[in-house]
Amino acid sequence: MSFTAFRASLRRQALSASFKRAELRTSSFRKYSTEAPPAAKSNTGLYVGLGAVVLGGGVAYYLYDSSSDTAKATSTALKSAAQSAKVATNFVPTKADYQKVYNRIAEVIDDAGDYDNGSFGPVVLRLAWHASGTYDKATGTGGSNYATMRFQPESLHGANAGLHVAREVMEKIKQEFSWISYGDLWTLAGVAAVQEMAGPKVPWRPGRIDGFESHSPPDGRLPDASQGAPHIRDIFYRMGFDDQEIVALCGAHALGRCHTDRSGYDGPWTFSPTMFTNDYYKLLFDEKWVWRKWNGPKQLEDKKTKSLMMLPTDYVLTQDKSFKKYAKAYADDVDLFFKDFSAAFAKLLELGVPTQQFVASEAWIMQTVDEQKS
């Protein structure tokens, strides 16, 4: 039986109270996710930065030295040209158009072969996170609006090592749907990754535009896994998150694994790295963690199986009083975790995007592939 054929039934099992943690350790399949609320009533208005023939097609982002007046003028002209092109072709993407992109992303995520437990989902989620997590509320710079990880040196920042895999996967979809901006594509991919790997529904709105190299944020805005609580707060407070949101966002470590040829760290956080659960928090409290003896950077491993890892920034959640309170709550209540993660992740994906750019007056809830088939 194919992976897709019985994915829906496994999801439903996963939502039941009888779905045991032991089952997660032996299965990388995904559970059923929550029902979608009604779609937004309004999606009218011209999408300023969908990318049309000019921006979204990627023609503009490499043309000019961004520090010059010419670049600024060109940027404005290109955005206007994109808008004019939309009017001329009478093409205003609807939720249905974005749902098609979502569906294609879901297909590609599953088509990973032997890569990382057979799914591109975790690395695609990381792309969306890192493309958004550079936001600085004090200066209004960074964030997902300009998709600047397409450029060097941001693409070469140490925290982004290995994300060329996700960008290359997304590039195939960009060629198929040239009208969508990279920022919208990457963030929508993050939403698809969470939902298709049994996570919560994440509201999402289109409206990001593709910028220039000059819009790239400086290095050092993403978390350093070797640091402690003060560093974590510096990074997340800069974006506008509080302690509860910090801990909720850390729950994305339920997915994926570290690679020695990228971050230097090694191993998965959970026994089911392609299923979005609250096991990340459960394991933090239920397992005994010891420092791993090896030639790599300082990390922890579970004493029992020595097959799992935790970063110093993960372990902080069990040591800092405020962080621990939320981490323990999420370990005890998966529904609470899903609710808080959804809200924090949706907020993260919109950082740096001017409100007037968003197309929908309300965020859309995209349907999973299984929901569409049921």
mmCIF file of C-alpha atoms in Angstrom:
data_model
loop_
_atom_site.group_PDB
_atom_site.id
_atom_site.type_symbol
_atom_site.label_atom_id
_atom_site.label_comp_id
_atom_site.label_asym_id
_atom_site.label_seq_id
_atom_site.Cartn_x
_atom_site.Cartn_y
_atom_site.Cartn_z
ATOM 1 C CA MET A 1 0.000 0.000 0.000
ATOM 2 C CA SER A 2 1.322 3.458 -0.887
ATOM 3 C CA PHE A 3 2.274 6.108 1.669
ATOM 4 C CA THR A 4 -0.531 8.422 0.532
ATOM 5 C CA ALA A 5 -3.168 5.695 0.513
ATOM 6 C CA PHE A 6 -3.165 5.076 4.235
ATOM 7 C CA ARG A 7 -1.885 8.412 5.529
ATOM 8 C CA ALA A 8 -5.400 9.671 6.378
ATOM 9 C CA SER A 9 -6.263 6.620 8.494
ATOM 10 C CA LEU A 10 -3.031 6.924 10.423
ATOM 11 C CA ARG A 11 -3.751 10.574 11.120
ATOM 12 C CA ARG A 12 -7.116 9.695 12.590
ATOM 13 C CA GLN A 13 -5.507 7.082 14.802
ATOM 14 C CA ALA A 14 -2.985 9.632 15.939
ATOM 15 C CA LEU A 15 -5.683 12.007 17.116
ATOM 16 C CA SER A 16 -7.363 9.404 19.307
ATOM 17 C CA ALA A 17 -6.593 9.184 23.004
ATOM 18 C CA SER A 18 -5.259 5.659 22.528
ATOM 19 C CA PHE A 19 -2.452 6.758 20.226
ATOM 20 C CA LYS A 20 0.602 5.897 22.317
ATOM 21 C CA ARG A 21 4.026 7.479 22.230
ATOM 22 C CA ALA A 22 5.536 4.079 21.513
ATOM 23 C CA GLU A 23 3.709 4.048 18.196
ATOM 24 C CA LEU A 24 5.377 7.321 17.247
ATOM 25 C CA ARG A 25 8.783 5.746 17.820
ATOM 26 C CA THR A 26 8.178 3.137 15.166
ATOM 27 C CA SER A 27 6.298 5.188 12.621
ATOM 28 C CA SER A 28 7.192 8.183 10.526
ATOM 29 C CA PHE A 29 3.703 8.540 9.105
ATOM 30 C CA ARG A 30 1.486 11.518 9.706
ATOM 31 C CA LYS A 31 -1.732 11.853 11.598
ATOM 32 C CA TYR A 32 -4.933 13.631 10.653
ATOM 33 C CA SER A 33 -5.056 17.333 11.378
ATOM 34 C CA THR A 34 -7.827 19.602 12.587
ATOM 35 C CA GLU A 35 -10.782 20.829 10.607
ATOM 36 C CA ALA A 36 -10.394 24.081 8.702
ATOM 37 C CA PRO A 37 -12.538 27.092 9.620
ATOM 38 C CA PRO A 38 -14.477 28.869 6.853
ATOM 39 C CA ALA A 39 -12.377 30.651 4.251
ATOM 40 C CA ALA A 40 -12.038 34.411 4.378
ATOM 41 C CA LYS A 41 -14.898 36.257 2.728
ATOM 42 C CA SER A 42 -12.762 38.798 0.968
ATOM 43 C CA ASN A 43 -9.784 38.267 -1.313
ATOM 44 C CA THR A 44 -10.304 41.184 -3.653
ATOM 45 C CA GLY A 45 -7.808 43.869 -4.503
ATOM 46 C CA LEU A 46 -4.680 43.805 -6.540
ATOM 47 C CA TYR A 47 -1.800 41.802 -5.119
ATOM 48 C CA VAL A 48 1.042 44.308 -5.136
ATOM 49 C CA GLY A 49 3.900 41.810 -5.141
ATOM 50 C CA LEU A 50 2.721 38.498 -6.468
ATOM 51 C CA GLY A 51 5.652 38.516 -8.753
ATOM 52 C CA ALA A 52 3.862 38.515 -12.092
ATOM 53 C CA VAL A 53 6.170 38.697 -15.021
ATOM 54 C CA VAL A 54 8.660 40.981 -13.377
ATOM 55 C CA LEU A 55 9.192 40.428 -9.652
ATOM 56 C CA GLY A 56 7.873 36.935 -9.069
ATOM 57 C CA GLY A 57 9.640 35.667 -12.168
ATOM 58 C CA GLY A 58 12.901 36.580 -10.511
ATOM 59 C CA VAL A 59 14.030 39.032 -13.195
ATOM 60 C CA ALA A 60 14.515 42.008 -10.932
ATOM 61 C CA TYR A 61 16.307 40.803 -7.883
ATOM 62 C CA TYR A 62 19.805 40.749 -9.319
ATOM 63 C CA LEU A 63 19.826 43.814 -11.561
ATOM 64 C CA TYR A 64 21.204 46.760 -9.628
ATOM 65 C CA ASP A 65 23.526 47.710 -6.824
ATOM 66 C CA SER A 66 20.985 48.157 -4.093
ATOM 67 C CA SER A 67 22.702 51.045 -2.351
ATOM 68 C CA SER A 68 22.205 53.365 -5.297
ATOM 69 C CA ASP A 69 19.332 55.736 -6.016
ATOM 70 C CA THR A 70 18.932 53.917 -9.307
ATOM 71 C CA ALA A 71 18.190 50.683 -7.463
ATOM 72 C CA LYS A 72 15.532 52.325 -5.343
ATOM 73 C CA ALA A 73 13.898 53.892 -8.356
ATOM 74 C CA THR A 74 14.095 50.615 -10.243
ATOM 75 C CA SER A 75 12.528 48.750 -7.336
ATOM 76 C CA THR A 76 9.584 51.118 -7.285
ATOM 77 C CA ALA A 77 9.212 50.940 -11.044
ATOM 78 C CA LEU A 78 9.303 47.165 -11.060
ATOM 79 C CA LYS A 79 6.637 46.913 -8.379
ATOM 80 C CA SER A 80 4.460 49.270 -10.389
ATOM 81 C CA ALA A 81 5.131 47.273 -13.539
ATOM 82 C CA ALA A 82 4.130 44.076 -11.794
ATOM 83 C CA GLN A 83 0.918 45.704 -10.660
ATOM 84 C CA SER A 84 0.197 46.988 -14.167
ATOM 85 C CA ALA A 85 0.882 43.543 -15.587
ATOM 86 C CA LYS A 86 -1.703 42.031 -13.260
ATOM 87 C CA VAL A 87 -4.295 44.567 -14.398
ATOM 88 C CA ALA A 88 -3.431 44.011 -18.053
ATOM 89 C CA THR A 89 -3.810 40.244 -17.816
ATOM 90 C CA ASN A 90 -6.758 40.483 -15.437
ATOM 91 C CA PHE A 91 -5.059 37.890 -13.231
ATOM 92 C CA VAL A 92 -5.626 38.198 -9.505
ATOM 93 C CA PRO A 93 -4.760 34.925 -7.744
ATOM 94 C CA THR A 94 -7.460 33.551 -5.484
ATOM 95 C CA LYS A 95 -7.329 31.182 -2.558
ATOM 96 C CA ALA A 96 -7.910 28.358 -5.047
ATOM 97 C CA ASP A 97 -4.722 29.341 -6.910
ATOM 98 C CA TYR A 98 -2.726 29.292 -3.684
ATOM 99 C CA GLN A 99 -4.304 25.961 -2.762
ATOM 100 C CA LYS A 100 -2.872 24.529 -5.982
ATOM 101 C CA VAL A 101 0.574 25.744 -4.956
ATOM 102 C CA TYR A 102 0.063 24.246 -1.504
ATOM 103 C CA ASN A 103 -0.921 20.912 -3.057
ATOM 104 C CA ARG A 104 2.187 20.877 -5.217
ATOM 105 C CA ILE A 105 4.347 21.630 -2.188
ATOM 106 C CA ALA A 106 2.741 18.714 -0.343
ATOM 107 C CA GLU A 107 3.556 16.397 -3.242
ATOM 108 C CA VAL A 108 7.161 17.535 -3.378
ATOM 109 C CA ILE A 109 7.585 17.174 0.391
ATOM 110 C CA ASP A 110 6.629 13.497 0.088
ATOM 111 C CA ASP A 111 8.895 12.936 -2.913
ATOM 112 C CA ALA A 112 12.155 12.997 -0.948
ATOM 113 C CA GLY A 113 13.392 9.460 -1.514
ATOM 114 C CA ASP A 114 16.103 8.604 1.013
ATOM 115 C CA TYR A 115 16.594 12.191 2.151
ATOM 116 C CA ASP A 116 16.160 12.631 5.923
ATOM 117 C CA ASN A 117 13.591 9.955 6.777
ATOM 118 C CA GLY A 118 11.909 10.380 3.397
ATOM 119 C CA SER A 119 10.588 13.929 3.776
ATOM 120 C CA PHE A 120 11.647 17.420 2.727
ATOM 121 C CA GLY A 121 9.123 18.775 5.231
ATOM 122 C CA PRO A 122 11.537 19.590 8.083
ATOM 123 C CA VAL A 123 14.072 21.408 5.902
ATOM 124 C CA VAL A 124 11.293 23.331 4.123
ATOM 125 C CA LEU A 125 9.901 24.372 7.507
ATOM 126 C CA ARG A 126 13.386 25.525 8.505
ATOM 127 C CA LEU A 127 13.592 27.623 5.333
ATOM 128 C CA ALA A 128 10.349 29.420 6.203
ATOM 129 C CA TRP A 129 11.528 29.939 9.792
ATOM 130 C CA HIS A 130 14.962 31.297 8.890
ATOM 131 C CA ALA A 131 13.629 33.496 6.093
ATOM 132 C CA SER A 132 11.264 35.116 8.601
ATOM 133 C CA GLY A 133 13.301 35.065 11.797
ATOM 134 C CA THR A 134 15.707 37.839 10.770
ATOM 135 C CA TYR A 135 13.177 40.550 11.602
ATOM 136 C CA ASP A 136 14.209 43.477 13.798
ATOM 137 C CA LYS A 137 11.232 45.424 15.142
ATOM 138 C CA ALA A 138 13.430 48.414 16.069
ATOM 139 C CA THR A 139 14.555 49.037 12.488
ATOM 140 C CA GLY A 140 11.746 47.303 10.592
ATOM 141 C CA THR A 141 14.291 45.317 8.604
ATOM 142 C CA GLY A 142 14.500 41.611 7.892
ATOM 143 C CA GLY A 143 11.619 39.177 7.845
ATOM 144 C CA SER A 144 9.948 37.275 5.035
ATOM 145 C CA ASN A 145 8.913 40.191 2.829
ATOM 146 C CA TYR A 146 11.844 40.296 0.414
ATOM 147 C CA ALA A 147 13.001 36.644 0.442
ATOM 148 C CA THR A 148 16.597 37.852 0.653
ATOM 149 C CA MET A 149 18.080 34.431 1.357
ATOM 150 C CA ARG A 150 18.213 34.131 -2.421
ATOM 151 C CA PHE A 151 21.293 36.344 -2.248
ATOM 152 C CA GLN A 152 24.780 36.123 -0.888
ATOM 153 C CA PRO A 153 25.956 36.623 1.744
ATOM 154 C CA GLU A 154 22.702 35.742 3.535
ATOM 155 C CA SER A 155 22.484 32.384 1.796
ATOM 156 C CA LEU A 156 25.957 31.652 3.177
ATOM 157 C CA HIS A 157 25.264 32.685 6.777
ATOM 158 C CA GLY A 158 26.229 29.863 9.115
ATOM 159 C CA ALA A 159 22.688 29.485 10.475
ATOM 160 C CA ASN A 160 21.441 28.872 6.921
ATOM 161 C CA ALA A 161 23.818 26.035 6.101
ATOM 162 C CA GLY A 162 22.003 23.272 4.255
ATOM 163 C CA LEU A 163 19.015 25.393 3.301
ATOM 164 C CA HIS A 164 20.103 25.313 -0.329
ATOM 165 C CA VAL A 165 18.325 21.935 -0.335
ATOM 166 C CA ALA A 166 14.994 23.549 0.525
ATOM 167 C CA ARG A 167 15.522 26.493 -1.831
ATOM 168 C CA GLU A 168 16.259 24.139 -4.716
ATOM 169 C CA VAL A 169 13.142 22.098 -3.973
ATOM 170 C CA MET A 170 11.064 25.284 -3.876
ATOM 171 C CA GLU A 171 12.657 26.576 -7.086
ATOM 172 C CA LYS A 172 11.032 23.737 -9.020
ATOM 173 C CA ILE A 173 7.648 24.867 -7.771
ATOM 174 C CA LYS A 174 8.496 28.511 -8.527
ATOM 175 C CA GLN A 175 9.112 27.573 -12.147
ATOM 176 C CA GLU A 176 5.699 25.945 -12.279
ATOM 177 C CA PHE A 177 3.901 28.847 -10.582
ATOM 178 C CA SER A 178 5.965 31.816 -11.702
ATOM 179 C CA TRP A 179 3.383 34.356 -10.492
ATOM 180 C CA ILE A 180 3.960 33.662 -6.795
ATOM 181 C CA SER A 181 6.648 35.611 -4.949
ATOM 182 C CA TYR A 182 9.457 33.744 -3.256
ATOM 183 C CA GLY A 183 8.416 35.116 0.122
ATOM 184 C CA ASP A 184 4.888 33.810 -0.278
ATOM 185 C CA LEU A 185 6.139 30.490 -1.662
ATOM 186 C CA TRP A 186 8.574 29.857 1.171
ATOM 187 C CA THR A 187 6.163 30.800 3.943
ATOM 188 C CA LEU A 188 3.313 28.817 2.382
ATOM 189 C CA ALA A 189 5.728 25.878 2.202
ATOM 190 C CA GLY A 190 6.356 26.224 5.926
ATOM 191 C CA VAL A 191 2.617 26.076 6.549
ATOM 192 C CA ALA A 192 2.280 23.022 4.299
ATOM 193 C CA ALA A 193 5.163 21.294 6.074
ATOM 194 C CA VAL A 194 3.527 21.736 9.487
ATOM 195 C CA GLN A 195 0.050 20.709 8.352
ATOM 196 C CA GLU A 196 1.099 17.783 6.165
ATOM 197 C CA MET A 197 3.242 16.365 8.979
ATOM 198 C CA ALA A 198 0.250 16.163 11.327
ATOM 199 C CA GLY A 199 0.660 19.574 12.901
ATOM 200 C CA PRO A 200 -1.922 22.273 13.637
ATOM 201 C CA LYS A 201 -3.666 24.479 11.130
ATOM 202 C CA VAL A 202 -1.684 27.662 10.531
ATOM 203 C CA PRO A 203 -3.494 30.749 9.129
ATOM 204 C CA TRP A 204 -1.603 32.327 6.238
ATOM 205 C CA ARG A 205 -1.972 35.409 4.026
ATOM 206 C CA PRO A 206 -0.253 36.209 0.699
ATOM 207 C CA GLY A 207 1.248 39.579 -0.094
ATOM 208 C CA ARG A 208 5.054 39.399 0.199
ATOM 209 C CA ILE A 209 7.158 40.924 -2.568
ATOM 210 C CA ASP A 210 10.599 40.004 -3.848
ATOM 211 C CA GLY A 211 13.285 42.546 -3.087
ATOM 212 C CA PHE A 212 16.943 43.194 -3.759
ATOM 213 C CA GLU A 213 20.219 42.204 -2.177
ATOM 214 C CA SER A 214 20.228 45.549 -0.393
ATOM 215 C CA HIS A 215 17.273 44.385 1.693
ATOM 216 C CA SER A 216 19.371 41.561 3.170
ATOM 217 C CA PRO A 217 19.747 41.666 6.965
ATOM 218 C CA PRO A 218 23.155 41.327 8.626
ATOM 219 C CA ASP A 219 24.421 38.004 9.944
ATOM 220 C CA GLY A 220 23.781 37.057 13.553
ATOM 221 C CA ARG A 221 20.014 37.552 13.779
ATOM 222 C CA LEU A 222 19.139 33.866 14.061
ATOM 223 C CA PRO A 223 19.571 31.793 17.241
ATOM 224 C CA ASP A 224 22.966 30.331 18.129
ATOM 225 C CA ALA A 225 22.333 26.809 19.435
ATOM 226 C CA SER A 226 25.318 26.912 21.784
ATOM 227 C CA GLN A 227 23.952 29.820 23.851
ATOM 228 C CA GLY A 228 21.753 30.160 26.934
ATOM 229 C CA ALA A 229 18.567 31.918 28.016
ATOM 230 C CA PRO A 230 19.846 35.529 27.709
ATOM 231 C CA HIS A 231 20.798 34.957 24.076
ATOM 232 C CA ILE A 232 17.481 33.311 23.252
ATOM 233 C CA ARG A 233 15.577 36.223 24.736
ATOM 234 C CA ASP A 234 17.738 38.748 22.878
ATOM 235 C CA ILE A 235 16.974 37.034 19.571
ATOM 236 C CA PHE A 236 13.235 36.571 20.065
ATOM 237 C CA TYR A 237 12.512 39.786 21.929
ATOM 238 C CA ARG A 238 14.115 41.626 19.005
ATOM 239 C CA MET A 239 11.413 40.138 16.788
ATOM 240 C CA GLY A 240 8.635 40.977 19.243
ATOM 241 C CA PHE A 241 7.986 37.580 20.875
ATOM 242 C CA ASP A 242 7.463 36.890 24.582
ATOM 243 C CA ASP A 243 8.573 33.883 26.644
ATOM 244 C CA GLN A 244 5.467 31.841 25.910
ATOM 245 C CA GLU A 245 5.843 32.357 22.151
ATOM 246 C CA ILE A 246 9.555 31.546 22.345
ATOM 247 C CA VAL A 247 8.874 28.173 23.937
ATOM 248 C CA ALA A 248 6.037 27.427 21.505
ATOM 249 C CA LEU A 249 8.238 28.138 18.476
ATOM 250 C CA CYS A 250 10.984 25.919 19.874
ATOM 251 C CA GLY A 251 8.498 23.062 19.481
ATOM 252 C CA ALA A 252 9.298 22.978 15.763
ATOM 253 C CA HIS A 253 12.285 20.900 16.849
ATOM 254 C CA ALA A 254 9.860 17.987 16.988
ATOM 255 C CA LEU A 255 10.727 17.721 13.302
ATOM 256 C CA GLY A 256 13.951 17.000 11.479
ATOM 257 C CA ARG A 257 17.489 16.434 12.620
ATOM 258 C CA CYS A 258 20.876 18.130 12.823
ATOM 259 C CA HIS A 259 23.700 17.368 10.393
ATOM 260 C CA THR A 260 27.411 17.486 11.166
ATOM 261 C CA ASP A 261 28.180 18.914 7.730
ATOM 262 C CA ARG A 262 25.842 21.869 8.348
ATOM 263 C CA SER A 263 25.530 22.988 11.949
ATOM 264 C CA GLY A 264 28.106 20.593 13.312
ATOM 265 C CA TYR A 265 25.476 19.025 15.583
ATOM 266 C CA ASP A 266 24.162 15.530 14.971
ATOM 267 C CA GLY A 267 20.911 13.612 15.314
ATOM 268 C CA PRO A 268 17.121 13.988 15.647
ATOM 269 C CA TRP A 269 15.262 15.510 18.591
ATOM 270 C CA THR A 270 12.491 12.911 18.643
ATOM 271 C CA PHE A 271 11.821 9.324 17.612
ATOM 272 C CA SER A 272 9.409 10.493 14.880
ATOM 273 C CA PRO A 273 11.201 13.364 13.067
ATOM 274 C CA THR A 274 8.619 13.582 10.282
ATOM 275 C CA MET A 275 5.583 13.889 12.578
ATOM 276 C CA PHE A 276 4.645 17.109 14.322
ATOM 277 C CA THR A 277 3.889 16.240 17.956
ATOM 278 C CA ASN A 278 4.592 17.560 21.445
ATOM 279 C CA ASP A 279 7.165 14.803 22.016
ATOM 280 C CA TYR A 280 9.955 17.379 21.940
ATOM 281 C CA TYR A 281 8.708 18.706 25.288
ATOM 282 C CA LYS A 282 7.825 15.278 26.670
ATOM 283 C CA LEU A 283 11.294 13.978 25.991
ATOM 284 C CA LEU A 284 12.917 16.993 27.609
ATOM 285 C CA PHE A 285 11.261 16.050 30.899
ATOM 286 C CA ASP A 286 10.842 12.265 30.604
ATOM 287 C CA GLU A 287 14.316 11.258 29.443
ATOM 288 C CA LYS A 288 17.585 11.577 31.313
ATOM 289 C CA TRP A 289 19.918 13.790 29.284
ATOM 290 C CA VAL A 290 23.700 13.607 29.457
ATOM 291 C CA TRP A 291 26.425 15.468 27.620
ATOM 292 C CA ARG A 292 27.580 13.542 24.591
ATOM 293 C CA LYS A 293 31.223 12.562 24.504
ATOM 294 C CA TRP A 294 32.394 13.155 20.957
ATOM 295 C CA ASN A 295 34.517 15.434 18.788
ATOM 296 C CA GLY A 296 31.631 17.711 17.813
ATOM 297 C CA PRO A 297 30.119 20.762 19.513
ATOM 298 C CA LYS A 298 28.568 20.504 22.946
ATOM 299 C CA GLN A 299 25.218 18.722 22.782
ATOM 300 C CA LEU A 300 23.171 16.345 24.905
ATOM 301 C CA GLU A 301 21.974 12.803 24.187
ATOM 302 C CA ASP A 302 19.364 10.631 25.845
ATOM 303 C CA LYS A 303 21.040 8.243 28.265
ATOM 304 C CA LYS A 304 18.783 5.311 27.424
ATOM 305 C CA THR A 305 19.158 4.920 23.645
ATOM 306 C CA LYS A 306 21.849 7.491 22.806
ATOM 307 C CA SER A 307 19.951 8.037 19.563
ATOM 308 C CA LEU A 308 18.393 11.430 20.331
ATOM 309 C CA MET A 309 19.968 14.832 20.787
ATOM 310 C CA MET A 310 19.172 18.130 22.456
ATOM 311 C CA LEU A 311 20.958 21.420 21.907
ATOM 312 C CA PRO A 312 22.063 23.679 24.750
ATOM 313 C CA THR A 313 19.279 26.078 23.724
ATOM 314 C CA ASP A 314 16.768 23.224 24.032
ATOM 315 C CA TYR A 315 17.920 22.192 27.484
ATOM 316 C CA VAL A 316 17.511 25.793 28.656
ATOM 317 C CA LEU A 317 13.746 25.187 28.533
ATOM 318 C CA THR A 318 14.079 22.859 31.515
ATOM 319 C CA GLN A 319 16.331 25.207 33.495
ATOM 320 C CA ASP A 320 14.900 28.710 33.100
ATOM 321 C CA LYS A 321 11.891 29.164 35.405
ATOM 322 C CA SER A 322 9.705 31.042 32.913
ATOM 323 C CA PHE A 323 10.588 28.829 29.948
ATOM 324 C CA LYS A 324 10.109 25.657 32.004
ATOM 325 C CA LYS A 325 6.564 26.633 32.964
ATOM 326 C CA TYR A 326 5.469 26.776 29.324
ATOM 327 C CA ALA A 327 7.511 23.766 28.215
ATOM 328 C CA LYS A 328 5.923 21.611 30.927
ATOM 329 C CA ALA A 329 2.453 22.840 29.958
ATOM 330 C CA TYR A 330 3.078 21.835 26.339
ATOM 331 C CA ALA A 331 4.448 18.442 27.407
ATOM 332 C CA ASP A 332 1.195 17.827 29.263
ATOM 333 C CA ASP A 333 -1.247 19.233 26.690
ATOM 334 C CA VAL A 334 -0.722 18.736 22.959
ATOM 335 C CA ASP A 335 -3.818 20.769 22.084
ATOM 336 C CA LEU A 336 -2.474 23.760 23.989
ATOM 337 C CA PHE A 337 0.851 23.415 22.217
ATOM 338 C CA PHE A 338 -0.805 23.214 18.802
ATOM 339 C CA LYS A 339 -2.912 26.301 19.506
ATOM 340 C CA ASP A 340 0.010 28.388 20.730
ATOM 341 C CA PHE A 341 2.406 27.188 18.054
ATOM 342 C CA SER A 342 -0.084 28.009 15.301
ATOM 343 C CA ALA A 343 -0.507 31.569 16.564
ATOM 344 C CA ALA A 344 3.223 32.166 17.076
ATOM 345 C CA PHE A 345 4.236 30.634 13.751
ATOM 346 C CA ALA A 346 1.617 32.625 11.822
ATOM 347 C CA LYS A 347 2.981 35.763 13.492
ATOM 348 C CA LEU A 348 6.560 34.817 12.623
ATOM 349 C CA LEU A 349 5.717 34.342 8.941
ATOM 350 C CA GLU A 350 4.242 37.853 8.715
ATOM 351 C CA LEU A 351 7.093 39.742 10.365
ATOM 352 C CA GLY A 352 8.380 42.587 8.224
ATOM 353 C CA VAL A 353 5.434 42.582 5.821
ATOM 354 C CA PRO A 354 3.491 45.877 5.724
ATOM 355 C CA THR A 355 -0.153 45.253 6.528
ATOM 356 C CA GLN A 356 -1.337 46.979 3.358
ATOM 357 C CA GLN A 357 0.461 44.394 1.232
ATOM 358 C CA PHE A 358 -1.645 41.486 2.418
ATOM 359 C CA VAL A 359 -4.343 40.414 -0.002
ATOM 360 C CA ALA A 360 -6.856 38.763 2.316
ATOM 361 C CA SER A 361 -8.542 40.764 5.043
ATOM 362 C CA GLU A 362 -8.478 37.541 7.061
ATOM 363 C CA ALA A 363 -5.866 34.819 6.945
ATOM 364 C CA TRP A 364 -6.685 31.729 4.927
ATOM 365 C CA ILE A 365 -6.634 28.165 6.193
ATOM 366 C CA MET A 366 -5.290 25.875 3.495
ATOM 367 C CA GLN A 367 -6.670 22.334 3.331
ATOM 368 C CA THR A 368 -4.353 19.365 3.656
ATOM 369 C CA VAL A 369 -4.147 16.865 0.820
ATOM 370 C CA ASP A 370 -5.999 14.237 2.843
ATOM 371 C CA GLU A 371 -8.851 16.619 3.644
ATOM 372 C CA GLN A 372 -9.330 17.317 -0.033
ATOM 373 C CA LYS A 373 -9.459 13.597 -0.819
ATOM 374 C CA SER A 374 -11.846 12.693 1.980
#
